[in-house]
Short mmCIF file of C-alpha atoms in Angstrom, two decimals:
data_model
loop_
_atom_site.label_atom_id
_atom_site.label_comp_id
_atom_site.label_asym_id
_atom_site.label_seq_id
_atom_site.Cartn_x
_atom_site.Cartn_y
_atom_site.Cartn_z
CA MET V 1 -38.54 -51.04 32.79
CA PHE V 2 -39.90 -47.31 30.91
CA GLU V 3 -37.58 -45.58 33.23
CA PHE V 4 -34.60 -47.43 32.95
CA LEU V 5 -34.81 -47.37 28.82
CA LYS V 6 -35.29 -43.58 29.32
CA ASN V 7 -32.66 -42.80 31.21
CA LEU V 8 -30.29 -45.18 29.31
CA ASP V 9 -27.07 -45.61 30.67
CA LYS V 10 -24.50 -44.11 27.10
CA ARG V 11 -22.15 -47.74 28.40
CA TRP V 12 -24.84 -49.96 27.99
CA ILE V 13 -25.56 -48.24 23.99
CA PHE V 14 -21.54 -48.55 24.07
CA LEU V 15 -21.96 -52.23 25.36
CA LEU V 16 -24.74 -53.24 22.58
CA MET V 17 -22.53 -51.44 19.85
CA PHE V 18 -19.63 -53.65 20.80
CA LEU V 19 -21.42 -56.66 20.52
CA ALA V 20 -22.92 -55.95 17.42
CA VAL V 21 -20.00 -55.06 16.37
CA ALA V 22 -17.92 -57.92 17.55
CA ILE V 23 -20.03 -60.43 17.20
CA PRO V 24 -20.38 -60.54 13.54
CA VAL V 25 -16.79 -60.03 13.52
CA TYR V 26 -15.97 -63.15 15.09
CA VAL V 27 -18.90 -65.46 12.95
CA VAL V 28 -17.32 -64.31 10.25
CA GLY V 29 -14.23 -64.56 10.83
CA LYS V 30 -14.87 -68.12 12.04
CA THR V 31 -17.44 -69.46 9.53
CA GLY V 32 -16.01 -66.72 6.57
CA LYS V 33 -19.66 -66.57 5.11
CA ALA V 34 -20.63 -62.88 4.13
CA PHE V 35 -23.50 -61.51 2.65
CA PRO V 36 -23.74 -61.22 -1.36
CA GLU V 37 -23.11 -57.99 -3.02
CA VAL V 38 -25.21 -57.15 -6.17
CA PRO V 39 -23.02 -53.93 -7.79
CA THR V 40 -24.40 -51.00 -8.60
CA MET V 41 -23.78 -49.08 -11.61
CA LEU V 42 -21.06 -46.78 -9.94
CA SER V 43 -19.20 -50.26 -9.01
CA GLU V 44 -19.76 -50.85 -12.30
CA SER V 45 -17.84 -48.22 -14.08
CA THR V 46 -15.60 -48.09 -11.89
CA PHE V 47 -13.93 -51.55 -12.70
CA GLN V 48 -15.56 -51.08 -16.38
CA ALA V 49 -12.25 -47.96 -16.30
CA VAL V 50 -10.06 -50.49 -15.34
CA GLU V 51 -11.44 -52.99 -17.21
CA GLU V 52 -11.33 -51.31 -20.64
CA LEU V 53 -7.31 -50.29 -20.04
CA HIS V 54 -4.80 -52.35 -22.41
CA GLU V 55 -1.83 -54.26 -20.62
CA GLY V 56 1.52 -51.53 -20.49
CA ASP V 57 -1.34 -48.49 -19.46
CA PRO V 58 -0.18 -46.38 -17.36
CA VAL V 59 -2.47 -45.94 -14.43
CA LEU V 60 -1.73 -43.56 -11.31
CA LEU V 61 -3.20 -44.20 -8.11
CA SER V 62 -3.22 -41.87 -5.50
CA PHE V 63 -3.58 -42.80 -2.15
CA ASP V 64 -5.07 -40.07 -0.02
CA PHE V 65 -6.11 -41.27 3.33
CA ASP V 66 -4.15 -42.48 6.57
CA PRO V 67 -4.69 -45.66 9.11
CA ALA V 68 -7.77 -43.34 10.69
CA SER V 69 -9.84 -44.38 7.40
CA GLU V 70 -8.16 -47.77 6.39
CA GLY V 71 -10.27 -50.31 7.57
CA GLU V 72 -13.09 -48.04 5.58
CA LEU V 73 -10.36 -47.90 2.40
CA GLY V 74 -7.78 -50.12 2.41
CA PRO V 75 -9.76 -52.97 0.96
CA MET V 76 -10.66 -51.20 -2.04
CA ALA V 77 -7.30 -49.89 -2.07
CA THR V 78 -6.03 -53.11 -2.39
CA ALA V 79 -8.78 -54.84 -4.70
CA PHE V 80 -7.68 -51.12 -7.53
CA VAL V 81 -4.11 -52.54 -7.14
CA LYS V 82 -5.62 -56.53 -7.55
CA HIS V 83 -6.89 -55.36 -10.80
CA CYS V 84 -4.01 -53.51 -12.46
CA ALA V 85 -1.62 -56.61 -11.59
CA GLU V 86 -4.03 -58.35 -12.88
CA LYS V 87 -4.61 -56.22 -15.61
CA LYS V 88 -0.88 -55.93 -16.56
CA LEU V 89 -1.25 -52.34 -15.97
CA LYS V 90 2.18 -50.27 -15.14
CA ILE V 91 1.00 -48.71 -12.09
CA PHE V 92 2.45 -45.37 -10.20
CA PHE V 93 1.91 -44.75 -6.65
CA MET V 94 1.95 -41.34 -5.10
CA ALA V 95 0.32 -39.82 -1.82
CA LEU V 96 -1.30 -36.37 -0.73
CA TRP V 97 -1.35 -37.08 3.07
CA PRO V 98 1.90 -37.68 4.84
CA VAL V 99 1.07 -41.02 5.67
CA GLY V 100 0.45 -42.47 2.22
CA PRO V 101 3.25 -43.90 1.38
CA GLN V 102 2.64 -45.83 4.65
CA MET V 103 -0.43 -46.91 2.91
CA ILE V 104 1.09 -47.77 -0.31
CA ASP V 105 3.87 -49.90 1.41
CA ASP V 106 0.85 -51.95 2.48
CA VAL V 107 -0.45 -52.78 -0.36
CA VAL V 108 2.14 -53.24 -2.35
CA ARG V 109 2.93 -55.97 0.96
CA LYS V 110 -0.51 -57.78 0.39
CA VAL V 111 -0.68 -57.36 -2.86
CA ILE V 112 2.01 -57.27 -5.03
CA ASP V 113 4.66 -59.08 -3.47
CA ALA V 114 2.74 -61.90 -1.99
CA ASP V 115 1.03 -62.26 -5.71
CA PHE V 116 2.82 -60.54 -7.73
CA PRO V 117 6.02 -61.82 -7.03
CA HIS V 118 7.45 -61.39 -10.68
CA LEU V 119 6.11 -57.22 -10.70
CA VAL V 120 9.69 -55.64 -11.04
CA TYR V 121 10.14 -52.62 -9.28
CA GLY V 122 10.83 -49.27 -11.51
CA GLU V 123 9.41 -51.51 -14.47
CA ASP V 124 5.88 -52.06 -13.68
CA TYR V 125 5.36 -50.57 -10.11
CA VAL V 126 6.94 -47.28 -8.93
CA ASN V 127 6.27 -45.68 -5.75
CA LEU V 128 6.37 -41.55 -6.55
CA GLY V 129 6.20 -40.66 -2.50
CA TYR V 130 4.53 -38.33 -0.65
CA LYS V 131 4.99 -34.56 -1.70
CA PRO V 132 3.38 -30.98 1.12
CA GLY V 133 0.89 -28.99 -0.86
CA TYR V 134 -2.66 -30.77 -0.33
CA GLU V 135 -3.80 -29.21 -4.01
CA GLY V 136 -1.51 -27.22 -4.98
CA VAL V 137 0.80 -30.75 -5.75
CA ILE V 138 -1.84 -31.50 -8.48
CA LYS V 139 -2.02 -27.76 -9.83
CA VAL V 140 1.35 -28.90 -10.52
CA VAL V 141 1.88 -32.48 -11.68
CA ILE V 142 -0.82 -31.98 -13.88
CA THR V 143 1.11 -29.69 -16.12
CA ASP V 144 4.70 -31.36 -15.34
CA LEU V 145 4.64 -34.13 -12.69
CA ARG V 146 8.78 -33.84 -13.18
CA GLU V 147 8.62 -30.57 -11.34
CA LEU V 148 8.36 -31.78 -8.19
CA TYR V 149 9.06 -35.70 -8.21
CA THR V 150 12.57 -35.82 -9.23
CA THR V 151 12.97 -38.83 -7.75
CA ASP V 152 11.08 -41.46 -6.39
CA ASP V 153 10.04 -42.64 -3.17
CA LYS V 154 13.12 -43.87 -2.62
CA GLY V 155 15.68 -41.61 -4.16
CA THR V 156 16.69 -42.45 -7.00
CA ASN V 157 15.71 -40.07 -9.80
CA ILE V 158 13.00 -40.35 -11.43
CA ASP V 159 15.27 -40.36 -14.93
CA GLU V 160 16.63 -43.29 -14.39
CA ILE V 161 13.65 -44.64 -13.60
CA PRO V 162 13.08 -46.93 -16.58
CA MET V 163 8.36 -46.34 -17.08
CA MET V 164 8.87 -43.02 -16.26
CA ALA V 165 10.55 -42.90 -19.19
CA ASP V 166 7.05 -41.41 -21.24
CA ILE V 167 5.44 -39.86 -18.41
CA HIS V 168 6.01 -35.97 -18.42
CA SER V 169 2.33 -34.84 -16.03
CA VAL V 170 -0.07 -37.02 -15.23
CA GLN V 171 -2.08 -36.27 -18.29
CA ASP V 172 0.24 -39.27 -19.29
CA PHE V 173 -1.86 -41.48 -17.75
CA GLU V 174 -4.38 -43.51 -18.72
CA LEU V 175 -6.73 -43.25 -15.63
CA VAL V 176 -6.43 -42.15 -12.13
CA ILE V 177 -8.09 -43.41 -9.34
CA ASN V 178 -7.54 -41.83 -6.22
CA VAL V 179 -8.03 -43.36 -2.80
CA SER V 180 -9.57 -40.80 -0.53
CA ALA V 181 -10.86 -40.27 3.11
CA GLY V 182 -10.91 -36.29 3.10
CA TYR V 183 -8.70 -32.50 1.88
CA PRO V 184 -7.08 -33.13 -0.34
CA GLY V 185 -8.34 -35.58 -2.30
CA THR V 186 -10.86 -36.79 -4.84
CA LYS V 187 -12.84 -33.22 -4.42
CA GLU V 188 -9.28 -31.45 -5.05
CA TRP V 189 -8.63 -33.89 -8.22
CA VAL V 190 -11.82 -33.40 -9.85
CA LEU V 191 -11.44 -29.71 -9.17
CA TYR V 192 -7.55 -29.29 -10.14
CA ALA V 193 -6.96 -32.15 -12.52
CA VAL V 194 -10.34 -33.66 -14.35
CA THR V 195 -11.66 -29.54 -14.96
CA PRO V 196 -9.20 -27.84 -16.15
CA PHE V 197 -8.37 -31.07 -18.85
CA PRO V 198 -11.52 -32.85 -18.55
CA ASP V 199 -10.50 -34.78 -22.11
CA LYS V 200 -7.01 -35.56 -21.02
CA VAL V 201 -7.38 -36.80 -17.38
CA LYS V 202 -9.41 -39.95 -16.60
CA LEU V 203 -10.88 -40.09 -12.98
CA VAL V 204 -12.45 -42.41 -10.98
CA ALA V 205 -12.45 -42.94 -6.73
CA GLY V 206 -13.26 -44.69 -3.73
CA CYS V 207 -13.90 -42.99 -0.36
CA THR V 208 -15.14 -42.80 2.74
CA GLY V 209 -19.34 -42.63 3.44
CA VAL V 210 -19.04 -38.48 4.56
CA GLN V 211 -17.40 -37.78 1.75
CA ALA V 212 -19.44 -39.42 -0.76
CA PRO V 213 -22.43 -37.20 -0.49
CA LEU V 214 -20.42 -34.57 -1.32
CA LEU V 215 -18.45 -35.89 -4.88
CA TYR V 216 -22.47 -36.83 -6.44
CA PRO V 217 -22.55 -33.45 -7.88
CA TYR V 218 -19.66 -34.64 -9.61
CA ILE V 219 -20.71 -37.56 -11.34
CA PRO V 220 -20.98 -38.56 -14.31
CA GLU V 221 -18.60 -36.27 -16.31
CA GLN V 222 -16.21 -35.59 -13.84
CA LEU V 223 -15.94 -38.67 -12.20
CA PRO V 224 -17.07 -41.45 -14.25
CA GLY V 225 -16.97 -44.20 -10.73
CA LEU V 226 -17.13 -43.52 -7.19
CA LEU V 227 -16.68 -46.46 -5.04
CA GLY V 228 -18.61 -45.12 -1.87
CA ALA V 229 -17.02 -46.46 1.48
CA ILE V 230 -17.68 -50.20 2.32
CA LYS V 231 -20.43 -50.66 0.17
CA GLY V 232 -19.04 -49.50 -2.55
CA ALA V 233 -15.42 -51.60 -1.56
CA ALA V 234 -17.32 -54.79 -1.81
CA GLU V 235 -19.17 -54.46 -4.55
CA TYR V 236 -15.77 -53.45 -6.21
CA GLU V 237 -13.86 -56.30 -4.88
CA LYS V 238 -16.95 -58.74 -6.05
CA LEU V 239 -16.25 -57.33 -9.25
CA VAL V 240 -12.85 -58.18 -9.72
CA ILE V 241 -12.65 -61.82 -7.38
CA ASP V 242 -15.56 -63.54 -10.19
CA LYS V 243 -12.71 -62.19 -12.78
CA TYR V 244 -10.35 -62.90 -11.69
CA GLY V 245 -10.11 -64.48 -8.36
CA GLY V 246 -10.11 -68.24 -9.00
CA GLU V 247 -11.83 -70.96 -7.59
CA HIS V 248 -10.74 -70.56 -4.13
CA PRO V 249 -10.09 -66.10 -3.76
CA ASP V 250 -7.59 -65.35 -1.16
CA PRO V 251 -10.06 -64.25 1.82
CA LYS V 252 -7.45 -60.90 1.86
CA TYR V 253 -9.57 -60.44 -1.46
CA LEU V 254 -12.27 -60.26 0.09
CA GLU V 255 -12.04 -58.00 3.36
CA ALA V 256 -14.24 -54.98 2.64
CA LYS V 257 -17.48 -58.21 2.16
CA ARG V 258 -16.47 -59.80 5.26
CA ARG V 259 -16.57 -56.37 6.83
CA MET V 260 -20.11 -55.54 5.28
CA GLY V 261 -21.66 -58.56 8.11
CA PRO V 262 -20.51 -55.82 11.55
CA GLN V 263 -22.63 -52.83 9.39
CA LEU V 264 -25.82 -54.81 8.81
CA VAL V 265 -25.71 -55.59 12.36
CA ALA V 266 -24.33 -51.87 13.19
CA HIS V 267 -26.86 -49.76 11.16
CA LEU V 268 -29.67 -52.46 12.39
CA LEU V 269 -28.89 -51.71 16.40
CA ILE V 270 -28.76 -47.80 14.99
CA ILE V 271 -31.90 -47.77 13.39
CA LEU V 272 -33.55 -49.64 17.01
CA LEU V 273 -32.15 -47.44 19.09
CA ILE V 274 -33.91 -44.39 17.46
CA ILE V 275 -37.36 -46.12 17.02
CA LEU V 276 -37.12 -47.10 20.70
CA ALA V 277 -35.73 -43.81 21.57
CA ASN V 278 -38.93 -42.50 19.43
CA ILE V 279 -41.53 -44.53 21.09
CA ILE V 280 -40.32 -43.38 24.55
CA PHE V 281 -40.40 -40.17 23.28
CA VAL V 282 -44.30 -40.32 21.88
CA VAL V 283 -44.84 -42.23 25.35
CA GLU V 284 -43.63 -39.50 27.50
CA LYS V 285 -45.34 -36.65 24.94
CA ARG V 286 -48.75 -38.44 25.92
CA ARG V 287 -48.48 -38.58 29.37
CA GLU V 288 -47.63 -34.85 29.64
CA ARG V 289 -50.85 -34.18 27.86
CA ARG V 290 -52.98 -36.54 30.81
CA MET U 1 5.42 -2.71 6.21
CA LYS U 2 4.61 -4.94 7.87
CA ARG U 3 0.81 -5.31 5.94
CA ALA U 4 1.86 -4.67 3.26
CA VAL U 5 4.32 -6.75 2.34
CA PRO U 6 1.61 -9.38 2.91
CA LEU U 7 -0.98 -8.16 1.14
CA THR U 8 0.67 -7.08 -2.07
CA ILE U 9 2.11 -10.79 -2.26
CA THR U 10 -1.63 -11.91 -1.96
CA ALA U 11 -2.89 -9.47 -4.43
CA LEU U 12 0.50 -10.53 -6.46
CA GLY U 13 0.34 -14.07 -6.29
CA GLY U 14 -3.58 -14.13 -6.61
CA PHE U 15 -3.79 -12.21 -9.63
CA VAL U 16 -1.13 -14.53 -11.33
CA LEU U 17 -2.68 -17.28 -10.67
CA ILE U 18 -5.95 -15.69 -12.44
CA VAL U 19 -4.54 -13.97 -15.42
CA ALA U 20 -2.68 -17.70 -15.65
CA TYR U 21 -5.65 -19.34 -15.92
CA PHE U 22 -7.40 -17.73 -18.41
CA ILE U 23 -4.79 -16.54 -20.67
CA PRO U 24 -3.32 -20.07 -22.34
CA ALA U 25 0.31 -17.46 -23.07
CA ALA U 26 0.78 -17.18 -19.57
CA GLN U 27 -0.14 -20.36 -18.44
CA GLY U 28 3.61 -20.49 -16.72
CA TRP U 29 3.24 -18.10 -14.47
CA GLY U 30 0.45 -20.08 -12.49
CA GLU U 31 2.70 -23.49 -12.51
CA ILE U 32 5.91 -20.90 -10.90
CA ALA U 33 2.70 -19.75 -8.65
CA ALA U 34 2.35 -22.90 -7.93
CA ILE U 35 5.63 -24.54 -7.55
CA TRP U 36 6.08 -21.80 -4.40
CA PHE U 37 3.07 -22.47 -3.11
CA ASP U 38 4.05 -26.29 -2.98
CA ILE U 39 7.57 -24.83 -1.09
CA LEU U 40 5.87 -22.81 1.22
CA ALA U 41 4.00 -25.47 2.27
CA ALA U 42 6.83 -27.85 3.00
CA VAL U 43 8.43 -24.69 5.19
CA ALA U 44 4.51 -24.67 6.97
CA PHE U 45 5.69 -27.81 8.02
CA VAL U 46 8.51 -26.85 10.01
CA LEU U 47 6.56 -23.70 11.32
CA GLY U 48 3.38 -26.27 12.23
CA GLY U 49 6.29 -28.07 14.26
CA GLY U 50 7.66 -24.57 16.30
CA ASN U 51 3.69 -23.56 16.59
CA LEU U 52 3.12 -27.06 18.70
CA LEU U 53 6.13 -26.66 20.67
CA LYS U 54 5.92 -23.02 21.65
CA ILE U 55 1.80 -23.71 23.10
CA HIS U 56 3.03 -26.63 24.85
CA LEU U 57 6.21 -25.51 26.26
CA LYS U 58 3.85 -22.59 27.78
CA LYS U 59 1.47 -25.46 29.03
CA VAL U 60 3.78 -27.44 30.89
CA SER U 61 5.75 -24.85 32.71
CA ASP U 62 2.50 -22.42 33.41
CA ARG U 63 1.50 -25.31 34.80
CA LYS U 64 -2.12 -25.08 33.19
CA GLY U 65 -4.81 -27.69 33.29
CA GLY U 66 -3.96 -30.57 31.59
CA TRP U 67 -0.67 -29.34 31.39
CA GLY U 68 0.72 -33.24 32.14
CA TYR U 69 -0.86 -33.72 27.77
CA SER U 70 1.15 -31.47 26.55
CA GLY U 71 4.39 -32.70 28.37
CA ILE U 72 3.07 -36.30 26.39
CA THR U 73 2.56 -34.16 22.82
CA LEU U 74 6.03 -32.77 23.21
CA ALA U 75 7.73 -36.27 24.76
CA ALA U 76 5.78 -37.56 21.18
CA PHE U 77 6.21 -35.33 18.74
CA LEU U 78 10.15 -35.35 20.18
CA ILE U 79 11.32 -38.44 19.95
CA THR U 80 9.08 -40.02 16.58
CA LEU U 81 10.91 -35.88 15.06
CA VAL U 82 14.40 -37.27 16.49
CA VAL U 83 14.63 -41.00 15.65
CA GLY U 84 12.75 -40.01 12.01
CA LEU U 85 15.50 -37.39 11.18
CA ALA U 86 18.83 -38.86 12.87
CA LYS U 87 16.97 -42.13 10.61
CA VAL U 88 17.85 -44.13 13.62
CA GLY U 89 18.77 -47.99 13.63
CA VAL U 90 17.69 -48.07 9.39
CA ASN U 91 20.64 -49.76 7.54
CA PRO U 92 22.57 -47.65 4.84
CA ASN U 93 20.91 -48.02 1.17
CA PRO U 94 22.53 -50.71 -0.49
CA HIS U 95 23.76 -48.73 -3.11
CA PHE U 96 25.47 -46.51 -0.69
CA PRO U 97 26.19 -48.33 2.37
CA GLU U 98 29.74 -45.98 3.29
CA VAL U 99 26.40 -43.19 3.79
CA ALA U 100 24.87 -43.61 7.19
CA LEU U 101 21.63 -41.78 6.81
CA SER U 102 21.24 -43.17 3.38
CA GLY U 103 18.49 -45.75 3.83
CA GLY U 104 15.09 -45.35 3.55
CA TYR U 105 13.45 -43.62 7.51
CA ARG U 106 9.99 -46.87 7.13
CA GLU U 107 12.59 -49.72 7.07
CA ILE U 108 10.37 -52.56 8.53
CA GLY U 109 11.74 -52.98 12.17
CA SER U 110 13.25 -49.57 12.68
CA PRO U 111 12.00 -47.67 14.99
CA PHE U 112 10.68 -45.07 12.97
CA TRP U 113 8.54 -48.11 11.63
CA TRP U 114 8.27 -49.37 15.21
CA LEU U 115 6.49 -46.39 16.84
CA TYR U 116 4.22 -45.73 13.21
CA GLU U 117 3.04 -49.41 13.13
CA TYR U 118 2.31 -50.09 17.17
CA ALA U 119 1.61 -46.58 18.51
CA PHE U 120 0.06 -44.24 15.40
CA LYS U 121 -1.47 -46.76 14.07
CA PRO U 122 -3.68 -48.02 16.17
CA LEU U 123 -3.81 -45.18 18.14
CA THR U 124 -5.69 -43.28 15.14
CA ALA U 125 -7.54 -46.19 14.03
CA THR U 126 -8.57 -46.27 17.38
CA MET U 127 -10.10 -42.65 17.77
CA PHE U 128 -11.76 -42.78 14.30
CA ALA U 129 -13.49 -46.61 15.43
CA MET U 130 -15.20 -45.00 18.92
CA LEU U 131 -17.08 -42.71 16.24
CA ALA U 132 -19.17 -45.65 16.15
CA PHE U 133 -20.32 -45.87 19.40
CA TYR U 134 -20.71 -42.26 19.78
CA ILE U 135 -23.42 -42.10 16.47
CA ALA U 136 -25.33 -44.70 18.19
CA SER U 137 -25.40 -42.58 21.18
CA ALA U 138 -26.29 -39.34 19.83
CA ALA U 139 -28.63 -41.29 17.92
CA PHE U 140 -30.55 -42.63 20.83
CA ARG U 141 -30.70 -39.26 21.84
CA ALA U 142 -31.14 -36.76 19.86
CA PHE U 143 -33.16 -38.10 16.86
CA ARG U 144 -36.32 -37.40 17.70
CA ALA U 145 -39.82 -37.55 15.30
CA LYS U 146 -41.43 -34.15 16.40
CA ASN U 147 -42.29 -32.57 13.10
CA VAL U 148 -42.36 -33.07 9.83
CA GLU U 149 -38.95 -32.11 8.52
CA ALA U 150 -37.42 -34.63 11.52
CA ILE U 151 -39.72 -37.09 10.19
CA LEU U 152 -38.24 -36.97 6.41
CA LEU U 153 -35.07 -36.93 7.55
CA LEU U 154 -35.51 -39.72 9.43
CA GLY U 155 -37.37 -41.78 6.53
CA THR U 156 -34.14 -40.81 5.17
CA ALA U 157 -31.81 -42.43 7.01
CA PHE U 158 -33.67 -45.66 7.81
CA ILE U 159 -33.31 -46.31 4.12
CA ILE U 160 -30.11 -44.69 3.71
CA LEU U 161 -28.99 -47.13 6.50
CA LEU U 162 -30.53 -50.01 5.78
CA GLY U 163 -30.15 -49.83 1.56
CA ARG U 164 -26.58 -49.86 2.50
CA THR U 165 -26.49 -53.24 4.00
CA PHE U 166 -27.83 -56.34 2.94
CA ALA U 167 -30.84 -55.90 4.61
CA GLY U 168 -32.22 -53.46 2.65
CA VAL U 169 -32.52 -55.93 0.31
CA TYR U 170 -33.14 -58.85 1.93
CA LEU U 171 -36.49 -56.74 2.89
CA THR U 172 -37.94 -55.66 -0.68
CA ALA U 173 -36.24 -58.84 -2.10
CA TRP U 174 -40.19 -59.80 -2.41
CA LEU U 175 -41.45 -56.27 -4.51
CA PRO U 176 -42.00 -57.35 -8.42
CA ASP U 177 -40.20 -55.84 -11.11
CA SER U 178 -42.80 -53.36 -11.91
CA LEU U 179 -42.57 -52.10 -8.21
CA SER U 180 -38.61 -52.11 -7.97
CA GLY U 181 -38.19 -48.52 -8.04
CA LEU U 182 -39.60 -48.75 -4.30
CA LYS U 183 -37.13 -52.34 -3.46
CA ILE U 184 -35.27 -50.46 -0.42
CA GLU U 185 -31.23 -50.45 -2.21
CA ASN U 186 -32.65 -48.43 -5.43
CA LEU U 187 -35.03 -46.16 -3.09
CA THR U 188 -31.00 -45.50 -1.20
CA ILE U 189 -29.74 -44.91 -4.74
CA HIS U 190 -32.30 -42.31 -6.26
CA ILE U 191 -31.60 -41.11 -3.06
CA MET U 192 -27.50 -40.19 -3.73
CA SER U 193 -27.78 -39.72 -7.39
CA VAL U 194 -31.32 -37.28 -7.55
CA LEU U 195 -32.36 -35.81 -4.13
CA ASN U 196 -28.34 -35.59 -2.83
CA THR U 197 -26.99 -34.39 -5.91
CA ALA U 198 -29.54 -31.70 -6.21
CA GLY U 199 -29.27 -29.80 -2.69
CA ASN U 200 -25.13 -30.59 -2.97
CA ARG U 201 -24.86 -28.16 -6.69
CA ALA U 202 -27.19 -25.68 -4.86
CA ILE U 203 -24.58 -26.33 -1.96
CA MET U 204 -21.90 -25.92 -4.17
CA ILE U 205 -22.90 -23.23 -5.96
CA GLY U 206 -23.44 -20.33 -3.25
CA ILE U 207 -20.19 -21.84 -2.41
CA ALA U 208 -18.48 -21.15 -5.14
CA LEU U 209 -20.21 -18.49 -5.39
CA GLY U 210 -19.26 -16.93 -1.91
CA ILE U 211 -15.54 -17.89 -2.11
CA ALA U 212 -15.33 -15.62 -5.33
CA SER U 213 -16.37 -12.44 -3.55
CA THR U 214 -14.43 -12.87 -0.37
CA SER U 215 -11.15 -13.63 -2.56
CA LEU U 216 -11.87 -11.07 -4.78
CA ARG U 217 -12.24 -8.84 -1.15
CA VAL U 218 -9.08 -11.14 -0.25
CA LEU U 219 -7.43 -9.97 -3.25
CA LEU U 220 -8.29 -6.55 -3.39
CA GLY U 221 -6.80 -5.92 0.44
CA ILE U 222 -10.88 -5.33 1.03
CA ASP U 223 -10.40 -8.40 4.26
CA ARG U 224 -7.70 -8.27 5.82
CA SER U 225 -8.65 -10.46 8.24
CA TYR U 226 -6.37 -12.55 7.39
CA LEU U 227 -3.32 -10.92 8.48
CA GLY U 228 -4.61 -11.29 12.07
CA THR U 229 -4.91 -7.78 14.48
CA GLY U 230 -1.78 -7.44 15.18
CA LYS U 231 -1.91 -7.55 18.90
CA GLN U 232 -0.59 -11.19 19.42
#
């Protein structure tokens, strides 16, 4: 047994990880039950940043992620859009990643088209689309948005879009919400939008787990709210659903909470594997000494 | 000339941005430089595509090891490029029905949408999801409590792994309020917001100083490594 564990084939580990994720996915899907979430201060402050806005306030949502990280960031993007729509904010979408527009399309279809069909494109929400240039885009739109965005994503002239009338730069938005999977993303928004204009630009963000530790140094001055990975999304989802979900919230707004089940079992498996590996390591050391 | 022109452009661009940052009257210069950068970034996509074609065509023509993968890369690149640029199967915009290419390239049901939805999306998501398997395997093989530093790292990893799930809350729920700071979810927050932040800030300050000195060397033309060796 010891020899089997010592030389454990990685395919056994792959199988265990597959089961650790697949079984909770099946159980959660079948029962609809998920673990309870207690929102942390960062999720609360992210929620409050949106909550403090008033009806009609313009908010910019920059979706800087792709399908690779959709599993982690999709639920928080959905929750952000639902929250903004419930608050009747003017929603402006943009993207610094080439497939960001597809991420925007997905969320618009899932949230706005399905649950807020009364919202009118161009009056209540608009998709400005993707622009190449990484942080260069932020450096331009922070002072002159129209220099780069002469049309929206559909090719409509910016001047013909009613909700663009009072928007000349990112400084005109009451809040910037960034959903980020890497570069360019939240760090660039902090460096090139918030830092030069700390009194004009307020930023909250949702990011992947690997990014979160790198963004903590900007909290709370430059980044008052941050949702870290699926855990942050689940906490934010809870806050949004508690206030706006009604008695029987749509399961699509509880996606992050559901994904916490597989995450729990996968994390426990990793801990058990590390403990097992260290027991083998200690036993081997003792045998060598003898 | 081959080196003087890029060096001059680099120095000019860099100093204009520095001046624009510190002198409000020159802010417009910085904006113009930033717009030029965005235009160049858009052109870089064309260069990137050309480079990809060059490298993989050469691999295929030389029949180098793994040239079949290069063939697949080329086929995928060219099919996606043609389908996207020509807007194959896309209906014209209702406002401009007579203009064939006026429709949106992401139209639902179009071949480009199909490629994105059924090839790009599942492939990239799969690549990312596979990390879970490799992390588990690597954790089993590499994470050993060999010394004090490794034990500290291991302990921190356990706290964070548990603290990011309901297990953390469940395991230490019995602790009284007077010891709430020892609850795993609170320890996680403490590690992230105090220890991690302190370490990261120190690293960031170091990196920033390094970037400032390297940038100055580049702008003054002392460091020319970004221009290549000239032998390619």
